mmCIF file of C-alpha atoms in Angstrom:
data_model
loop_
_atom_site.group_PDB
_atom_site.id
_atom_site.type_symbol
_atom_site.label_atom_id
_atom_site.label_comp_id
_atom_site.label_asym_id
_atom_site.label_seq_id
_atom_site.Cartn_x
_atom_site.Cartn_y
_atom_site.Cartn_z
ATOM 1 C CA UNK A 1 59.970 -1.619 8.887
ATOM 2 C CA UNK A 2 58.385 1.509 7.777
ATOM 3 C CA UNK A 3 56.034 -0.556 5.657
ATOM 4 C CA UNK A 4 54.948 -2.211 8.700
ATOM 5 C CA UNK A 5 54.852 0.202 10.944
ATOM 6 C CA UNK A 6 52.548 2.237 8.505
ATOM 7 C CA UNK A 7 50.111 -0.899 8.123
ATOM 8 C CA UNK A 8 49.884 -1.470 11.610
ATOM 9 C CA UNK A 9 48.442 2.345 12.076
ATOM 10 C CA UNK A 10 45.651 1.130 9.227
ATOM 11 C CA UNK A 11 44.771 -2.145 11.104
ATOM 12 C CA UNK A 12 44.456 -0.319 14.239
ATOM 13 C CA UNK A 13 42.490 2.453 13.069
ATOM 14 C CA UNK A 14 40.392 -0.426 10.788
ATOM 15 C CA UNK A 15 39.550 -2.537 13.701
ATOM 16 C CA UNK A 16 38.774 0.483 15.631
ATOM 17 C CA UNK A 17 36.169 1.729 12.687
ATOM 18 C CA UNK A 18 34.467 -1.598 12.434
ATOM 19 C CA UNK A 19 34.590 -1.988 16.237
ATOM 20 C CA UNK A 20 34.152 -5.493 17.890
ATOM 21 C CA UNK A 21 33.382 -7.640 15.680
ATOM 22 C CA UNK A 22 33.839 -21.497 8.458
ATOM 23 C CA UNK A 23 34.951 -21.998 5.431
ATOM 24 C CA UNK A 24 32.840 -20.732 2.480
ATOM 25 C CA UNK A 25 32.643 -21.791 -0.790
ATOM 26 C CA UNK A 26 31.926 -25.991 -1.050
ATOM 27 C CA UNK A 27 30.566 -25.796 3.379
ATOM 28 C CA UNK A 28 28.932 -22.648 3.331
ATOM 29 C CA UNK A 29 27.751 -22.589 6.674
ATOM 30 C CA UNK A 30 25.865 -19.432 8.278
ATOM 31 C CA UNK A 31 26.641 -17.263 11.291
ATOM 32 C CA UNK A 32 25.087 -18.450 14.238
ATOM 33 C CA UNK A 33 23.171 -16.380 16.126
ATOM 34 C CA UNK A 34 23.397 -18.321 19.939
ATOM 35 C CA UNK A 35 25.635 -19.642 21.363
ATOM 36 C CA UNK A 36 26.536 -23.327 20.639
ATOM 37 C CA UNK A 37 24.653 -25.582 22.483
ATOM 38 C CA UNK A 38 26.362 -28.899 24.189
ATOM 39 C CA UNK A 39 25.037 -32.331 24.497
ATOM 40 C CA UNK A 40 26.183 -33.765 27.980
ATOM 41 C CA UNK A 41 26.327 -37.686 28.352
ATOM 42 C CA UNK A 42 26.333 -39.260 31.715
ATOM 43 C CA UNK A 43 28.277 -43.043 31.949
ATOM 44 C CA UNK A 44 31.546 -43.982 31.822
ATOM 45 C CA UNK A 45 30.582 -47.569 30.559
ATOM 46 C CA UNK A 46 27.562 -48.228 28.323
ATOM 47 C CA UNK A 47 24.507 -48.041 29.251
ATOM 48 C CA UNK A 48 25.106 -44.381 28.606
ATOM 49 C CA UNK A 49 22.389 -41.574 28.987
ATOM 50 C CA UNK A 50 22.532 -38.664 26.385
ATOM 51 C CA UNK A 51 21.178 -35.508 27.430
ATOM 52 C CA UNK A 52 20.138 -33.099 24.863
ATOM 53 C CA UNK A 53 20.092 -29.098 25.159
ATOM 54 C CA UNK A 54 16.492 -28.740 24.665
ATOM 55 C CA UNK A 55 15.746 -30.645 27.721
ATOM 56 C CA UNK A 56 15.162 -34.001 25.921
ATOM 57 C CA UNK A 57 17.703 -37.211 26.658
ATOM 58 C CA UNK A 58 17.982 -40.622 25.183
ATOM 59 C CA UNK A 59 20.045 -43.674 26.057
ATOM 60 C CA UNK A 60 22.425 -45.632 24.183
ATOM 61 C CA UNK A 61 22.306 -49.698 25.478
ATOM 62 C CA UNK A 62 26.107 -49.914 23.833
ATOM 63 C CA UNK A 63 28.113 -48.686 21.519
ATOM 64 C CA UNK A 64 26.186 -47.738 18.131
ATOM 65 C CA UNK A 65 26.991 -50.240 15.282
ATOM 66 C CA UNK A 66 24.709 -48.112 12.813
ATOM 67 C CA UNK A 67 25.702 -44.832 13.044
ATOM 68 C CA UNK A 68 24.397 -42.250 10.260
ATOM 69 C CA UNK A 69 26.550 -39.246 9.590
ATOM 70 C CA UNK A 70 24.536 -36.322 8.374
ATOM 71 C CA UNK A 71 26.901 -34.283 7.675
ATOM 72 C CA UNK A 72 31.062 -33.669 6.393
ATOM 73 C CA UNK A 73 31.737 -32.440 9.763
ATOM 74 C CA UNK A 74 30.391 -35.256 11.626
ATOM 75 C CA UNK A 75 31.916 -37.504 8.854
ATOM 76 C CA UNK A 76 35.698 -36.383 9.986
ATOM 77 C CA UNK A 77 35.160 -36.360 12.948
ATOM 78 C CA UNK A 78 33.252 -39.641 13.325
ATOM 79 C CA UNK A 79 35.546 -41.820 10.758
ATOM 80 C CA UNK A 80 38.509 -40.887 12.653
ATOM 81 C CA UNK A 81 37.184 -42.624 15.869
ATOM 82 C CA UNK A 82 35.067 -45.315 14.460
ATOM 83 C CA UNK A 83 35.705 -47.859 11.195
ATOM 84 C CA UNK A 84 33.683 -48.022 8.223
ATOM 85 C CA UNK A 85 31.908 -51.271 9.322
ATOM 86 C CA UNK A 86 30.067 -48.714 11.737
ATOM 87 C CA UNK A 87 28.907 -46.512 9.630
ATOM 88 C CA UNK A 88 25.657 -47.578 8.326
ATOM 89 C CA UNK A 89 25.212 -44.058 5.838
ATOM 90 C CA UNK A 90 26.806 -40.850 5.214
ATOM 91 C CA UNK A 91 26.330 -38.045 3.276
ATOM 92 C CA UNK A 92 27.355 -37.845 -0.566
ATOM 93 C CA UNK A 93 28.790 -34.330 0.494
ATOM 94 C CA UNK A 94 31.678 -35.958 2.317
ATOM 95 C CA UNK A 95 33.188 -37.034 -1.000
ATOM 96 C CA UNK A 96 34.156 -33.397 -1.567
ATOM 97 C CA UNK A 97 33.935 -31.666 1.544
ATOM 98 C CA UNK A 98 35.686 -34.165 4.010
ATOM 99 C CA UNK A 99 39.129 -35.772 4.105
ATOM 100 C CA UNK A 100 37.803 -38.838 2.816
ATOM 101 C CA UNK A 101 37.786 -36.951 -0.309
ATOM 102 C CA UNK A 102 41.833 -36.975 -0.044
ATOM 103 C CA UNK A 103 40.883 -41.020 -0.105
ATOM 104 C CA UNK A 104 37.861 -41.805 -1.135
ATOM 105 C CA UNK A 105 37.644 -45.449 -2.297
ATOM 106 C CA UNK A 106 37.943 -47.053 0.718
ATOM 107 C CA UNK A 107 34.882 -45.506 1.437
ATOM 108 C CA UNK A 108 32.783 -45.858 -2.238
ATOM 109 C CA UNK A 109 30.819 -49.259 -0.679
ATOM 110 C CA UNK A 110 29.103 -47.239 2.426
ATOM 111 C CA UNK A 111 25.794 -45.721 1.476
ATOM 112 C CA UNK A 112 25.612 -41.861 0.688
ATOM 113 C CA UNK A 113 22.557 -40.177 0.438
ATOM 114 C CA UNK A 114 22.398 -36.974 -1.076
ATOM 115 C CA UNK A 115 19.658 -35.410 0.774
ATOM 116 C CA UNK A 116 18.980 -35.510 5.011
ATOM 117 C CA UNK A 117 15.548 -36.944 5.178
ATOM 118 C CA UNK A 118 13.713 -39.151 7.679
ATOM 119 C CA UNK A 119 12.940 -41.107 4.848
ATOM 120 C CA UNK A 120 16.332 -42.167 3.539
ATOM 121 C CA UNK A 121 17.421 -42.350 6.777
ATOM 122 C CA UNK A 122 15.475 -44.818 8.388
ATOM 123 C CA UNK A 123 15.626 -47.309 5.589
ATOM 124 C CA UNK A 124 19.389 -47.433 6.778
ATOM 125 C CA UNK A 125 18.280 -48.678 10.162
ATOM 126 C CA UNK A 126 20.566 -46.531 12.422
ATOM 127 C CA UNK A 127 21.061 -46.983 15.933
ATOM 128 C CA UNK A 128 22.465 -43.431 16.073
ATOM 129 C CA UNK A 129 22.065 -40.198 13.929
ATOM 130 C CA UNK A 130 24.975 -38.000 14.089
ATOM 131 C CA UNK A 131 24.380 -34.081 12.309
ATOM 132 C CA UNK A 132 25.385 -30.550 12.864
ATOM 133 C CA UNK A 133 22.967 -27.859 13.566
ATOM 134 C CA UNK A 134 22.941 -26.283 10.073
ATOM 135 C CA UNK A 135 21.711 -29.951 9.054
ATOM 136 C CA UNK A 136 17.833 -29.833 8.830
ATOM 137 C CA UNK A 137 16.091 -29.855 11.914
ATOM 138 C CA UNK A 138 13.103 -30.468 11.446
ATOM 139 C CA UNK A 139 14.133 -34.146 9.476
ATOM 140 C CA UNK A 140 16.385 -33.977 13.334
ATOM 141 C CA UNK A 141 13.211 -33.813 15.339
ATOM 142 C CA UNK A 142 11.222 -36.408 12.973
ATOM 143 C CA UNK A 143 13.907 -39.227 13.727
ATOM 144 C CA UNK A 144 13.579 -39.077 17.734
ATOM 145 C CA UNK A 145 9.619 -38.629 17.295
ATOM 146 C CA UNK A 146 9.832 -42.010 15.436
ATOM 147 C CA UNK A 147 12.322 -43.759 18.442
ATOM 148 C CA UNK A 148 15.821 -42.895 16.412
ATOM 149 C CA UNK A 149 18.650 -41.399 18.678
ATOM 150 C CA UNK A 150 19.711 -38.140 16.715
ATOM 151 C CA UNK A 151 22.366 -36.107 18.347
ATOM 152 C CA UNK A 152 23.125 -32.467 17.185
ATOM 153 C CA UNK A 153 26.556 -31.349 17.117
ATOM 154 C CA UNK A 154 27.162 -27.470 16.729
ATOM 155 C CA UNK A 155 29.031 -26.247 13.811
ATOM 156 C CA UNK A 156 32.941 -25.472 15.384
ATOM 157 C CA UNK A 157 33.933 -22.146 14.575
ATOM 158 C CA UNK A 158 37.038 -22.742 16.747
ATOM 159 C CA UNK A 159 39.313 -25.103 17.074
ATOM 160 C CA UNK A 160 37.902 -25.249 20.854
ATOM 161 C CA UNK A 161 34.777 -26.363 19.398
ATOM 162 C CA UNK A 162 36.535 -29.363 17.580
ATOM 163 C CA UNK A 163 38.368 -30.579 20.225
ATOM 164 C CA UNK A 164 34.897 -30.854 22.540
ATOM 165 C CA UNK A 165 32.867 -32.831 19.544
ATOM 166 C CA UNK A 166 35.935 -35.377 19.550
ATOM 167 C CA UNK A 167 35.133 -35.628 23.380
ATOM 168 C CA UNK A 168 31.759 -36.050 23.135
ATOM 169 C CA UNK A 169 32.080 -38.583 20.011
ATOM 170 C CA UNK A 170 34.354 -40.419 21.816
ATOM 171 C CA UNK A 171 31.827 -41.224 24.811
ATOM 172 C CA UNK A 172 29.134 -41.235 22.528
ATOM 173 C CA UNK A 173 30.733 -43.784 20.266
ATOM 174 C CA UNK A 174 32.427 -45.598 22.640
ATOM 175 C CA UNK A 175 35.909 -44.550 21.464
ATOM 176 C CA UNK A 176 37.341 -42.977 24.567
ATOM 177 C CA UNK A 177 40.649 -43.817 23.953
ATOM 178 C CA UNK A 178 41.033 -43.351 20.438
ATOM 179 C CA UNK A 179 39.326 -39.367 20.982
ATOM 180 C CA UNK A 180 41.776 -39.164 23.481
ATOM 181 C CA UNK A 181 44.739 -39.778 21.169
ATOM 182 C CA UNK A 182 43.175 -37.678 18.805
ATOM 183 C CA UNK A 183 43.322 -35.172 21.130
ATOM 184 C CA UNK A 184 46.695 -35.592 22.292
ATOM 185 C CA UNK A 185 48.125 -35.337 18.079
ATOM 186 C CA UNK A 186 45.822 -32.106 17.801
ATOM 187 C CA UNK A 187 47.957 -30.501 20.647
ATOM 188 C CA UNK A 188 51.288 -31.802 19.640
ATOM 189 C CA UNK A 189 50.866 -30.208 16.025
ATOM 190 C CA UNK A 190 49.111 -26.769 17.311
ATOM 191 C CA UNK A 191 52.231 -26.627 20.040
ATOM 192 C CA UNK A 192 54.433 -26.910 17.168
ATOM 193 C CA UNK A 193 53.061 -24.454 15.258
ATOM 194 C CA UNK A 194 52.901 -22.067 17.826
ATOM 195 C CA UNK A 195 57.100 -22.873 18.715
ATOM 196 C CA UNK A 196 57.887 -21.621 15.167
ATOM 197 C CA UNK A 197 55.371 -18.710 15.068
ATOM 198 C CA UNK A 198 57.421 -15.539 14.177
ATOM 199 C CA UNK A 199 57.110 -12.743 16.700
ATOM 200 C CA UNK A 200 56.042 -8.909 15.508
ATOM 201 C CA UNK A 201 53.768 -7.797 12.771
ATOM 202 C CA UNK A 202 52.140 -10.657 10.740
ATOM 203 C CA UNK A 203 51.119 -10.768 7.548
ATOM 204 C CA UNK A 204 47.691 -10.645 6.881
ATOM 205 C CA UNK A 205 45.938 -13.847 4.471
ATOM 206 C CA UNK A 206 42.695 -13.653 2.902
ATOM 207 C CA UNK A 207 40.944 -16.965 2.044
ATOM 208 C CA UNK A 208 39.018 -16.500 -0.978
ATOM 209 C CA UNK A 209 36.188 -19.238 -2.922
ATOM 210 C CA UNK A 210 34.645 -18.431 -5.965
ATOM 211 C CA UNK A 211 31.309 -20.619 -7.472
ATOM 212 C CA UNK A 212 28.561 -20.814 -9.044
ATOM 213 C CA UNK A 213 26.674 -18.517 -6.057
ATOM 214 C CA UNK A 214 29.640 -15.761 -5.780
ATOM 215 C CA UNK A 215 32.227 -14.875 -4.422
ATOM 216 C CA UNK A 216 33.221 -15.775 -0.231
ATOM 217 C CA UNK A 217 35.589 -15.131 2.424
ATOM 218 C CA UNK A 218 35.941 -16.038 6.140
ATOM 219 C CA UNK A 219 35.890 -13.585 8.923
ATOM 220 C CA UNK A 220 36.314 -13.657 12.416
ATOM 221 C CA UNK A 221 34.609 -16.757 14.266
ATOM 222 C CA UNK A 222 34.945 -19.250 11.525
ATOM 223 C CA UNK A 223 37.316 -22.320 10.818
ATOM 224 C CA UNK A 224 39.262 -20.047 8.355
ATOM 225 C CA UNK A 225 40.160 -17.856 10.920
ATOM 226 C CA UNK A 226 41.406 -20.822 12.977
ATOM 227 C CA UNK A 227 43.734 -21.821 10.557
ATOM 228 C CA UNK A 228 45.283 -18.399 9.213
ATOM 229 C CA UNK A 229 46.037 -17.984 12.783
ATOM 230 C CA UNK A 230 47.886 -21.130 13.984
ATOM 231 C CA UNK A 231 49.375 -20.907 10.969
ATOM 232 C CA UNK A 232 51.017 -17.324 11.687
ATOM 233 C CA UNK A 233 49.255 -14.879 9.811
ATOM 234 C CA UNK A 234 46.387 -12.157 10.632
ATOM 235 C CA UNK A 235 42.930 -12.666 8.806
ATOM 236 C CA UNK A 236 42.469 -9.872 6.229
ATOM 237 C CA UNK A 237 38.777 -10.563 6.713
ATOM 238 C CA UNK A 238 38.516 -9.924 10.416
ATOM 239 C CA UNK A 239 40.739 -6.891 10.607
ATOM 240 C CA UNK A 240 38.396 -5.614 8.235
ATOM 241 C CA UNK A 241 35.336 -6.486 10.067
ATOM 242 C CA UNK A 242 33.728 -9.360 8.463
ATOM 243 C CA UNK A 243 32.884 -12.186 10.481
ATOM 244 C CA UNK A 244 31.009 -15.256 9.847
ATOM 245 C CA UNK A 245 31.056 -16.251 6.113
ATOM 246 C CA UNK A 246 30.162 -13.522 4.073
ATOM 247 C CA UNK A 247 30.091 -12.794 0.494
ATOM 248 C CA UNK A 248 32.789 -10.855 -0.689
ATOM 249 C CA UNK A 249 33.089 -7.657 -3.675
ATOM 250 C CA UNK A 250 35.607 -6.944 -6.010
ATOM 251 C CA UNK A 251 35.766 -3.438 -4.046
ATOM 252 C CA UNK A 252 36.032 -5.075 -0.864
ATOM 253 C CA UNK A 253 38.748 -7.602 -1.958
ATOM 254 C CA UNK A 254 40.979 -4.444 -3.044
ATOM 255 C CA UNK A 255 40.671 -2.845 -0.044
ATOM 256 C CA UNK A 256 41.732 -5.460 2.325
ATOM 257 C CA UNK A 257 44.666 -5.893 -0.025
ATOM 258 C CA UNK A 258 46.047 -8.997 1.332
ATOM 259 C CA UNK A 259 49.802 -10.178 1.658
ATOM 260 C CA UNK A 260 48.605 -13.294 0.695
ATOM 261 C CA UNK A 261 45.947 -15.065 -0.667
ATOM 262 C CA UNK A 262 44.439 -18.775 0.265
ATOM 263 C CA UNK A 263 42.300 -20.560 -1.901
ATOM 264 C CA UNK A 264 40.789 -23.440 -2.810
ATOM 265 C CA UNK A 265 41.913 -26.012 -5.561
ATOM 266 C CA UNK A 266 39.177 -27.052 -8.499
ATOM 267 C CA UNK A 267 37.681 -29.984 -8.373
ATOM 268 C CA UNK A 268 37.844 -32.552 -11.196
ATOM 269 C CA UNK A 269 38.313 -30.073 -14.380
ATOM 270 C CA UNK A 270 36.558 -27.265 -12.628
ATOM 271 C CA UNK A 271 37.450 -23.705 -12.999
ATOM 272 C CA UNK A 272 38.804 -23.224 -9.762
ATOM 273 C CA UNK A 273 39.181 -19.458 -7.628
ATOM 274 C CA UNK A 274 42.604 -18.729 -8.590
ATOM 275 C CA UNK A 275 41.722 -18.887 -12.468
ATOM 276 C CA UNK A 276 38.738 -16.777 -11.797
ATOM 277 C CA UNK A 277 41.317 -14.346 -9.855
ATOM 278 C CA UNK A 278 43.376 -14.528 -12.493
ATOM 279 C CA UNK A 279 41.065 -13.946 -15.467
ATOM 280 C CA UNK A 280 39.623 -11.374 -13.591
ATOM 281 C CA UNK A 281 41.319 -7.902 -15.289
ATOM 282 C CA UNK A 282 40.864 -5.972 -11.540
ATOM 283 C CA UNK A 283 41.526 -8.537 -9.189
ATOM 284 C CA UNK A 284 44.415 -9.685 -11.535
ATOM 285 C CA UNK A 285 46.320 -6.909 -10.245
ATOM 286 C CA UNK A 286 46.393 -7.679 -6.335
ATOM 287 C CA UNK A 287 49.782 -7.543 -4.691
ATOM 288 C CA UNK A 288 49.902 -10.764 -3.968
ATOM 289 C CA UNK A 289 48.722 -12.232 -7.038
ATOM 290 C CA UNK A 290 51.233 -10.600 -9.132
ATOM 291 C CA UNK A 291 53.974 -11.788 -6.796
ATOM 292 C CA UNK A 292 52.823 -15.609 -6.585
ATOM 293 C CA UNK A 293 51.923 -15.360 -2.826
ATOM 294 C CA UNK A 294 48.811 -17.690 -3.175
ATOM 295 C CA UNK A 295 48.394 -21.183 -1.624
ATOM 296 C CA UNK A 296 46.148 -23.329 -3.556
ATOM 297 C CA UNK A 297 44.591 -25.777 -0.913
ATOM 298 C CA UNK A 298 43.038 -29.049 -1.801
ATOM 299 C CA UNK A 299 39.339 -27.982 -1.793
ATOM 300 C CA UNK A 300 38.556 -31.077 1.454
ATOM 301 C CA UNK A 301 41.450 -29.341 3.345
ATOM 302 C CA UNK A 302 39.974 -25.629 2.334
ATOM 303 C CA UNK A 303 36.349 -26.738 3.897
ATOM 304 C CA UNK A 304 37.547 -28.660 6.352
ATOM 305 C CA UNK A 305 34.683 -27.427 9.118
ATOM 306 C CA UNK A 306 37.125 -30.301 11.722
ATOM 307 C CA UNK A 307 39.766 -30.997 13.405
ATOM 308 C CA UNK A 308 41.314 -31.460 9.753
ATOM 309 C CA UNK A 309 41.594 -27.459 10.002
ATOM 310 C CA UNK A 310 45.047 -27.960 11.902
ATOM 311 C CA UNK A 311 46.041 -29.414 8.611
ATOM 312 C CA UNK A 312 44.879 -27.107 6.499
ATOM 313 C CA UNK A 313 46.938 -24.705 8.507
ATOM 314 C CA UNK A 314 50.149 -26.751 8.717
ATOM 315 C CA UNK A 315 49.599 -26.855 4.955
ATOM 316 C CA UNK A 316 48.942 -23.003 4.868
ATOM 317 C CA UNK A 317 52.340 -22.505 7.110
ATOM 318 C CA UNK A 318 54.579 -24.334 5.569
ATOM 319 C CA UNK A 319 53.667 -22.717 1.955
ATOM 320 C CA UNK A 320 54.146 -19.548 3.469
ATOM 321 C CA UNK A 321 57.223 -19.969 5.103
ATOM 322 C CA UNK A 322 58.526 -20.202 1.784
ATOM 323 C CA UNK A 323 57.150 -16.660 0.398
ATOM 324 C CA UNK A 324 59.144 -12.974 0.397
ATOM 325 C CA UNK A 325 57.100 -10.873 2.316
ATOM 326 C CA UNK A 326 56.769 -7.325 0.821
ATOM 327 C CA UNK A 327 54.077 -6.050 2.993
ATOM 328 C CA UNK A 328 51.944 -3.012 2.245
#
């Protein structure tokens, strides 16, 4: 109790220091710097009328048959609503960074592109364009200058943010009741969660992806955060004062000093984060490295930027559970 009673006094006089204050790694996905901007549609039956935040609108006649998905977001969000014989393209991305990548072959006979162009997507012939705001807008405002409905999605940071892009998917898409279902499981799971959420001092995670372009974390205000939380722990990051996805420093990494550490799986016969933790002779000797208090997540469920975060945090949980806690 002493332990925790010291740590507390640190995390209060860190958060007090750094003052108010996605995933990384596969999604990298920067801050944003506004606030998220929501598409309202107005219909209960099709025809439906789409109104846009920058002032612009377009109408759907009926439910889109040839919907392109721009992005691994969009792709979880939209597959979970909507079958395959819908989806006229998606993004090659998904195949890593989406659940279907838990799944894939059902999936291998839709068209991927690799890249979001107006090109490749208008030899698809889509009757809707589905993409996220870190997608590339200006290939978003070429498709509605050449007649294609494009509708924008903002990147959830929150598991708020999911929950509304189901809604507005499931007007958009015609899929009322399925979104509302979807809905309806998301609050089931994050109730039971919550029920089995130990009370008092909580101890604090640090998600951690290592590639090719560094080394990342999650802070405050990202899908990370989300799921560290519902799954009872405190963010490392956060109470340290990183938010957004930032990069992350040996030196920085040793300070937060986490209880435990989440990370992402390899993919294929990759050299995944926890071997590059491992191999590395500093960061070899974190706490919780030495005592085997890591959880390895698939890397779809460690990017998840959906409502797929709830399972990365059930997965987180019940891993957890199963850990000694020997907090600092």
């Amino acid at each position: 109790m002493a332990a925790f009673a010291h740590r507390r006094a640190q995390t209060a006089l860190a958060i007090a220091i750094a003052g108010v204050l996605c995933w990384a790694g596969l999604t990298f996905r920067p801050r944003r710097s506004l606030e998220a901007a929501w598409p309202t549609i107005v219909g209960v039956t099709f025809p439906k009328r789409v109104h846009l935040p920058d002032g612009d609108s377009f109408e759907l006649p009926a439910a889109p048959q040839r919907v392109v998905l721009a992005s691994a977001t969009v792709v979880d969000f939209a597959t979970a609503l909507i079958g395959k014989e819908r989806v006229a393209a998606l993004c090659s991305h998904a195949f890593t960074a989406s659940a279907l990548a838990i799944d894939p072959q059902p999936w291998r006979d839709v068209v991927a592109h690799d890249r979001f162009t107006a090109e490749i997507v208008l030899a698809c012939r889509p009757d809707l364009v589905l993409c996220n705001d870190y997608n590339d807008q200006q290939t978003a405002l070429a498709l509605r200058r050449a007649g294609v409905p494009v509708l924008v999605l903002p990147g959830p940071t929150t598991l708020a943010d999911c929950v509304r892009s189901i809604d507005v998917l499931g007007q958009v898409l015609g899929a009322d009741e399925k979104a509302a279902g979807l809905q309806a499981d998301l609050k089931q799971r994050v109730q039971a969660m919550q029920a089995h959420a130990t009370s008092g001092v909580r101890p604090r995670a640090l998600c951690f992806s290592h590639n090719p372009t560094g080394s990342w974390t999650g802070g405050s205000r990202t899908l990370h955060h989300e799921a560290m939380l519902l799954a009872g722990l405190d963010n490392a990051a956060a109470l340290g004062g990183i938010e957004g996805h930032a990069s992350i420093s040996t030196e920085q990494i040793l300070a937060l000093d986490p209880d435990l550490l989440i990370v992402d799986a390899p993919i294929g016969a990759g050299r995944g984060s926890l071997q590059f933790l491992r191999e590395n002779p500093t960061l070899a000797r974190l706490r919780a490295l030495v005592a085997g208090r890591v959880v390895e997540l698939p890397a779809a469920l460690y990017s998840a930027g959906s409502h797929h975060v709830v399972a990365a945090a059930e997965a987180i949980a019940k891993a957890s559970h199963k850990m000694v806690w020997s907090p600092r």
